[in-house]
mmCIF file of C-alpha atoms in Angstrom:
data_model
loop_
_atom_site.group_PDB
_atom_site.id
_atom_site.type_symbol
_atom_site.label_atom_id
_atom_site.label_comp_id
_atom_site.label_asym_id
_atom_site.label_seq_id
_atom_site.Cartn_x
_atom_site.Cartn_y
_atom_site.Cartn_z
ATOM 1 C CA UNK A 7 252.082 38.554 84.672
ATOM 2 C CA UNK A 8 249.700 36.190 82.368
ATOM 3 C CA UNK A 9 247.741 36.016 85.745
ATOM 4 C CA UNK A 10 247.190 39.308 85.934
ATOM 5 C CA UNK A 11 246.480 39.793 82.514
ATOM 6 C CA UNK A 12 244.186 37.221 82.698
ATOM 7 C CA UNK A 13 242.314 38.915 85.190
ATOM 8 C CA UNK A 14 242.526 42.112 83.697
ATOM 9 C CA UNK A 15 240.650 41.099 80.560
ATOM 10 C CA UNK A 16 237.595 39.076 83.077
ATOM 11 C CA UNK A 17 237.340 42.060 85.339
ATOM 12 C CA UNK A 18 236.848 43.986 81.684
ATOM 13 C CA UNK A 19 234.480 42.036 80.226
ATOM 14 C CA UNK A 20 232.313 42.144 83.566
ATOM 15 C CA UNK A 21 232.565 45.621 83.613
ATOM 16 C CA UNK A 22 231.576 45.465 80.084
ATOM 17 C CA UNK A 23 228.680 43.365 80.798
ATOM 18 C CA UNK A 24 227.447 45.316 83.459
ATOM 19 C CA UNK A 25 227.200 48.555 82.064
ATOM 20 C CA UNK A 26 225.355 46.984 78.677
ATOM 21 C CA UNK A 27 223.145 45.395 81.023
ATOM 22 C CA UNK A 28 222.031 48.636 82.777
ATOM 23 C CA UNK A 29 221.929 50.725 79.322
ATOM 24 C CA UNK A 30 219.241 48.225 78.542
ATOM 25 C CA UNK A 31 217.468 48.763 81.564
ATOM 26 C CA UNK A 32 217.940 52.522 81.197
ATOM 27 C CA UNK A 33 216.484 52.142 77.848
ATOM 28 C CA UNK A 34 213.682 49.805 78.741
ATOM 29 C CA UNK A 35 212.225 52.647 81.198
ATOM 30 C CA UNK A 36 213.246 55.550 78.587
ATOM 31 C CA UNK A 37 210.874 53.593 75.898
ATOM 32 C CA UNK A 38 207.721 53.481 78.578
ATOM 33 C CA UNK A 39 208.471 57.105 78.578
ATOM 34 C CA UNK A 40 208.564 58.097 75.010
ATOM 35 C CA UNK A 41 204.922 55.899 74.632
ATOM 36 C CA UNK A 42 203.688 58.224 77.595
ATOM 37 C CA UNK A 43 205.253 61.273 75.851
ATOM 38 C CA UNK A 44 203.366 60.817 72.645
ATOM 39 C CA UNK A 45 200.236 60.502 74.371
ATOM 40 C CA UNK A 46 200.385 63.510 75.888
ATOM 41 C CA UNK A 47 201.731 65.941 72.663
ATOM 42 C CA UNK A 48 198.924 63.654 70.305
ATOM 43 C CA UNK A 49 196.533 65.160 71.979
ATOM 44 C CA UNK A 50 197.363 69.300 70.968
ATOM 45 C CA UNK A 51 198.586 70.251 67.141
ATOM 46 C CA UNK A 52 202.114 71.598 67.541
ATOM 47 C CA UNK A 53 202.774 70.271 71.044
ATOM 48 C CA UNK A 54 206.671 68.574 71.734
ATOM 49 C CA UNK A 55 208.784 67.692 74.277
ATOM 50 C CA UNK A 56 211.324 65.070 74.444
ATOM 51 C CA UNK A 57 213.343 61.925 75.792
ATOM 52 C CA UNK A 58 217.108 62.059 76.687
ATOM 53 C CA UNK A 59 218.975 58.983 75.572
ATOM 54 C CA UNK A 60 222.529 57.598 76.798
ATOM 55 C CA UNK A 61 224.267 55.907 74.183
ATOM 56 C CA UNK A 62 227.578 53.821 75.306
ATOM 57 C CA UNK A 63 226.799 50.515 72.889
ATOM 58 C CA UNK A 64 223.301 50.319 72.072
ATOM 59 C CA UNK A 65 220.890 52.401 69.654
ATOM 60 C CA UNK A 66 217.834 54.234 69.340
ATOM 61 C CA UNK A 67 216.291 54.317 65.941
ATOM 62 C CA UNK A 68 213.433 54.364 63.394
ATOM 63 C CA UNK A 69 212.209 51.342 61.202
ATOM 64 C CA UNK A 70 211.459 51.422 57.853
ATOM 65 C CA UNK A 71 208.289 52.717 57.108
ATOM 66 C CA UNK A 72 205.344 50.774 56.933
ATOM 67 C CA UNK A 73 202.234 51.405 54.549
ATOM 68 C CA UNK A 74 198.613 50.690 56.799
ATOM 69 C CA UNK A 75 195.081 50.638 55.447
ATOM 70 C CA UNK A 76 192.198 51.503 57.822
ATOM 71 C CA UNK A 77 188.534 50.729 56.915
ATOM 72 C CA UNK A 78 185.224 50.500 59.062
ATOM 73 C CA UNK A 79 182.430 48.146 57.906
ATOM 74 C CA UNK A 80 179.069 48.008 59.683
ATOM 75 C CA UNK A 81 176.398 45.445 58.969
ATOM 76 C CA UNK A 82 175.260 47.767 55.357
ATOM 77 C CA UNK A 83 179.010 47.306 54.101
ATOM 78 C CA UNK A 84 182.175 49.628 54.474
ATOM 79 C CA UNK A 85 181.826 52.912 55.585
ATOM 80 C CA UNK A 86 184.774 54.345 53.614
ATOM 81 C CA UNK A 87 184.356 54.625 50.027
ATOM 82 C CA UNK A 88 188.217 54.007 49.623
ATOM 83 C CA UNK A 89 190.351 52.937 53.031
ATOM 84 C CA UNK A 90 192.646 55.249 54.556
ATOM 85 C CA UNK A 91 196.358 54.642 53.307
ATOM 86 C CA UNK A 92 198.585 55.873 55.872
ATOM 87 C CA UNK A 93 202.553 55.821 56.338
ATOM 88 C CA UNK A 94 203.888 54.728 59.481
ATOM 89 C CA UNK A 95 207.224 53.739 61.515
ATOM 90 C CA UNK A 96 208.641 52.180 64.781
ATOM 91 C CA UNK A 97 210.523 52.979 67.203
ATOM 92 C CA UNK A 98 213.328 50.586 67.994
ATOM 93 C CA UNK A 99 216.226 50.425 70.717
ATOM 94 C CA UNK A 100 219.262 48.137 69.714
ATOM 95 C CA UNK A 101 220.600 46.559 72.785
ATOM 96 C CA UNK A 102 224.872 46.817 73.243
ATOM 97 C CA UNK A 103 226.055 43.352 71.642
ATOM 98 C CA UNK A 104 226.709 41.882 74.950
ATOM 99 C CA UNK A 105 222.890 42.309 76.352
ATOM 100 C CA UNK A 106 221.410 39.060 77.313
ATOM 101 C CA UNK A 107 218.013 39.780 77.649
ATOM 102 C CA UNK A 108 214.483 37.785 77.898
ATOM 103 C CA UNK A 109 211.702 38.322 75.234
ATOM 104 C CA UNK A 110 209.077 40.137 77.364
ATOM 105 C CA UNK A 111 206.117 42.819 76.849
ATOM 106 C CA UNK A 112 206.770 46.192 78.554
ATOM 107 C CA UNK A 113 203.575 47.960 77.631
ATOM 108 C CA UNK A 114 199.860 45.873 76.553
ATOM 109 C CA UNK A 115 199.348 42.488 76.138
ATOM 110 C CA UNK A 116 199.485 39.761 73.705
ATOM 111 C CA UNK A 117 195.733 40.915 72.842
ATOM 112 C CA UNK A 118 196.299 44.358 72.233
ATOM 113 C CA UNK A 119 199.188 43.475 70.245
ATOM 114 C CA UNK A 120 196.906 41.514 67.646
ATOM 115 C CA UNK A 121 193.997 43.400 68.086
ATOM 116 C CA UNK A 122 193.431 46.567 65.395
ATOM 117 C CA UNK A 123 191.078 48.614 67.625
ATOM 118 C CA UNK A 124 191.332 49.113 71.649
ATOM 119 C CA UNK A 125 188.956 50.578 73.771
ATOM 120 C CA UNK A 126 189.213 53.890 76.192
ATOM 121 C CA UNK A 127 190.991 51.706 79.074
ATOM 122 C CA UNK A 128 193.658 49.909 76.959
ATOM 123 C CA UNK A 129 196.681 51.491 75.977
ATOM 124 C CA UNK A 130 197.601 51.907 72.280
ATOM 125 C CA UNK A 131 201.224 51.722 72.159
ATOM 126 C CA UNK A 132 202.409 48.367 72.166
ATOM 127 C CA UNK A 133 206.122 47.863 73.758
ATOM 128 C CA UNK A 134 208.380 44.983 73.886
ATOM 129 C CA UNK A 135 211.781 43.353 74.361
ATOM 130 C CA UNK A 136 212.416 40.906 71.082
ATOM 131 C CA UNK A 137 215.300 39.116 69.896
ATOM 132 C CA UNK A 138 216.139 39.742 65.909
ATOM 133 C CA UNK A 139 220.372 40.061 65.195
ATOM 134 C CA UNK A 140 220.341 40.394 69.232
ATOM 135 C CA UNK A 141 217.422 41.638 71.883
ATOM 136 C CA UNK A 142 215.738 44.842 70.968
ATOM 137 C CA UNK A 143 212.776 47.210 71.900
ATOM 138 C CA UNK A 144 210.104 47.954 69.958
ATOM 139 C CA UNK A 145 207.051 50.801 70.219
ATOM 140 C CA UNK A 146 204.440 50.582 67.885
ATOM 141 C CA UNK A 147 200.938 51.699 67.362
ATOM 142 C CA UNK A 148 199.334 49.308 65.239
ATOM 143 C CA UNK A 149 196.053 49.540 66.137
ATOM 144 C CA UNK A 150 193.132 52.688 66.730
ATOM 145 C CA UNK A 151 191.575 53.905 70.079
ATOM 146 C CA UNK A 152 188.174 53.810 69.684
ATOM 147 C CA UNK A 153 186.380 56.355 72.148
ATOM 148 C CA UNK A 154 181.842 56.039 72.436
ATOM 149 C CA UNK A 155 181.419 59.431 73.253
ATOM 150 C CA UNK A 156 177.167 58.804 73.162
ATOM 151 C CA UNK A 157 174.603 61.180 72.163
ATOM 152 C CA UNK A 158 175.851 64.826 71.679
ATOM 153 C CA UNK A 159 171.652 65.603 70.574
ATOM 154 C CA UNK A 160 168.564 64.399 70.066
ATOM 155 C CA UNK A 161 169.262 62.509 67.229
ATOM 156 C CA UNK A 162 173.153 62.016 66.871
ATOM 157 C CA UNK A 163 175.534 59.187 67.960
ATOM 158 C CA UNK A 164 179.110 59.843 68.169
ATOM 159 C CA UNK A 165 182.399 57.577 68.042
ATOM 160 C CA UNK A 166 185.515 58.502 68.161
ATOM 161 C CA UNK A 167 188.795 56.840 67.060
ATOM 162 C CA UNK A 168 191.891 58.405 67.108
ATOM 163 C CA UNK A 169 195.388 56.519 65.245
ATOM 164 C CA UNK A 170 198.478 57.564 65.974
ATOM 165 C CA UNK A 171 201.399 57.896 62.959
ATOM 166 C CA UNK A 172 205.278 58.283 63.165
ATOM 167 C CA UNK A 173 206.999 60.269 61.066
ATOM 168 C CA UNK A 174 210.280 60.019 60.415
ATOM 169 C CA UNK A 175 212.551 63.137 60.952
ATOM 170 C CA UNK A 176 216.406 64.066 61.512
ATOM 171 C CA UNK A 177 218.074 60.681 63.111
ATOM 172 C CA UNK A 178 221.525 61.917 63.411
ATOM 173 C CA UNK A 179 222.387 61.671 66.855
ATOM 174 C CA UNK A 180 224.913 59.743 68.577
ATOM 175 C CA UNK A 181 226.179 59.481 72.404
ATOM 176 C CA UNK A 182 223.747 61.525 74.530
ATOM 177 C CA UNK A 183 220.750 61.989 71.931
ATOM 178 C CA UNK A 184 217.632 63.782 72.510
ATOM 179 C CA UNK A 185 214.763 61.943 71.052
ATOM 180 C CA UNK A 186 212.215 64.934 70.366
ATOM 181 C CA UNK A 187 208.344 64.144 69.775
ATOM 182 C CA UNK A 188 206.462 66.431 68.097
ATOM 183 C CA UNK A 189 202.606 66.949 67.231
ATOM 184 C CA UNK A 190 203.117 68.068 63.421
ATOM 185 C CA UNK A 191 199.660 67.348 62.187
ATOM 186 C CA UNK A 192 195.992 66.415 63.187
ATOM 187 C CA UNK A 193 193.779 65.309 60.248
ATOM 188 C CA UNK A 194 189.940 64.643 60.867
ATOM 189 C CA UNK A 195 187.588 62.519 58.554
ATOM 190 C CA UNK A 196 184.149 61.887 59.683
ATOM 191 C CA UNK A 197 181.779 59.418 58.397
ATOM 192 C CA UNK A 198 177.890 58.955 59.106
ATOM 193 C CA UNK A 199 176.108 55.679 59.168
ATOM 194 C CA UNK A 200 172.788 54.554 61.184
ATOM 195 C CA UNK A 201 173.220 51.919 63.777
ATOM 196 C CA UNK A 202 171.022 49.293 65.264
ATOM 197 C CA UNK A 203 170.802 48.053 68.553
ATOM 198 C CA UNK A 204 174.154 45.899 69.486
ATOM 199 C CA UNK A 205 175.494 46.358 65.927
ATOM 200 C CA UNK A 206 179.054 44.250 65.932
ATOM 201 C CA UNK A 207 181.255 47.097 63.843
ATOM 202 C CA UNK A 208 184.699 46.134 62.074
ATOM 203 C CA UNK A 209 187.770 47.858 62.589
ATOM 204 C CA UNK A 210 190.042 46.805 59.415
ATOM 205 C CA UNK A 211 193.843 48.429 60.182
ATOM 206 C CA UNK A 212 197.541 47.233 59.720
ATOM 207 C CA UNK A 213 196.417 43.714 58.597
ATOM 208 C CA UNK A 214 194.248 42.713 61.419
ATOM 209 C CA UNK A 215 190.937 43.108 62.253
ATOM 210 C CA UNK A 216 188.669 43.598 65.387
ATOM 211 C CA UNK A 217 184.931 43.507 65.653
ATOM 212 C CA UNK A 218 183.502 45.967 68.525
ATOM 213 C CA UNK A 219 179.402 46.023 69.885
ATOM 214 C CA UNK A 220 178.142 49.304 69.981
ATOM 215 C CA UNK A 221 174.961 50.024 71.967
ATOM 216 C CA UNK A 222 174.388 53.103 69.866
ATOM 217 C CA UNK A 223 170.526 53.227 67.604
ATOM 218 C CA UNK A 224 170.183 55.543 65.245
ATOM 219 C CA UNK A 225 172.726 58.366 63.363
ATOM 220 C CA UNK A 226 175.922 57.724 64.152
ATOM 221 C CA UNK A 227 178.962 59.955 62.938
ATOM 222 C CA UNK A 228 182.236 58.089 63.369
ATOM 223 C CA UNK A 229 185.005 60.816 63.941
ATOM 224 C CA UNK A 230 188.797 59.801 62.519
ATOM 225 C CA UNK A 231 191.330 61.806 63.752
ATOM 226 C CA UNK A 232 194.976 61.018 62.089
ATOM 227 C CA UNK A 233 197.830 61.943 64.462
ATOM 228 C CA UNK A 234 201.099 62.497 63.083
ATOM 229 C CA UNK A 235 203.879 62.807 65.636
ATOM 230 C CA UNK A 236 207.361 63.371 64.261
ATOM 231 C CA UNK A 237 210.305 61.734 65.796
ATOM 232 C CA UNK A 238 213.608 63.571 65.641
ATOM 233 C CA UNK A 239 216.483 62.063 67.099
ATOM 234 C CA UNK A 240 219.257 64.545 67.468
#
């Protein structure tokens, strides 16, 4: 009878194990897929769609919210009188308790990561598997996609840079949760300087900074466009 018992209780725990194991997974690919989601509904006011979760263990959830300053200084000084102050969050997956798990990066690099501006090719979500109270996911977007769009006249640069906020909505969801993303506002601030050849611009935002070349002489009209997508988790 203990023998049996004894058995019981292993074969539970591995059963255990196994199924917080391939949660994680689940939720590792569900993440990538939320990061792909908000880059398609930034790009349309009002757009949504959303990301089914399955929730035996683990957690899908919202940080607190984070306060970011973004500033641009060319070689004259900085182009914004005052710096944008903008209110952001994470997303962040808590693992079952049983989830062994290595500390890896699902989406970017360790550049991207500390950079504060990317380029056309890089991706601006930032994803990856940490260990804090147990091993967790995080998405972030700390950091703004900078887009040279060139000469739209005779005399006119243009740049654009595009960041990305979370908002925070209804997190009330347990079990089987729908994690809905939606486009709830585009804001647009544009800012005109004159460039030189190979002018080395800084990109100040969430406490790092990146210094881009730009091959652009002349006017040059830098184009902010402030992205809120909501996150509702219901």
């Amino acid at each position: 009878m203990v023998i049996l018992l004894i058995a019981s209780f292993v074969a539970t725990n591995v059963l255990s194990l196994q199924l917080s194991s391939t949660e994680f997974e689940i939720a590792k690919k569900n993440m990538l897929v939320i990061d792909s989601t908000i880059q398609d509904v930034a790009l349309r006011l009002g757009s949504s769609s959303f990301v089914q979760f399955n929730m035996q263990a683990g957690g899908i959830g919202i940080s607190q919210p984070k306060t970011e300053t973004f500033q641009i200084t060319v070689s004259e000084g900085p182009l914004l009188t005052t710096p944008l102050s903008l209110t952001t969050y994470d997303l962040i997956y808590r693992a079952p308790t049983q989830t062994s798990a290595a500390a890896i990066i699902l989406r970017g690099n360790e550049t991207i990561r500390d950079s504060s501006a990317i380029t056309t090719s890089q991706p601006q979500g930032y994803i990856e598997v940490y260990h804090n109270e147990g091993a967790k996911i995080k998405l972030e977007y700390d950091r703004v996609k900078v887009i040279e769009v060139g000469r739209i006249d005779d005399q006119t640069n243009l740049v654009e840079i595009k960041i990305i906020t979370i908002e925070k909505g209804d997190t009330t969801g347990s079990g089987v949760v729908n994690v809905r993303l939606q486009n709830t506002n585009m804001e647009t601030y544009s800012y005109s300087t004159s460039l030189v050849e190979d002018e080395q611009v800084i990109f100040d935002y969430a406490d790092k900074q990146t210094t881009l070349n730009f091959n652009l002489i002349g006017e040059t009209v830098f184009l902010v466009t402030v992205i809120t997508i909501q996150v509702n988790i219901t």
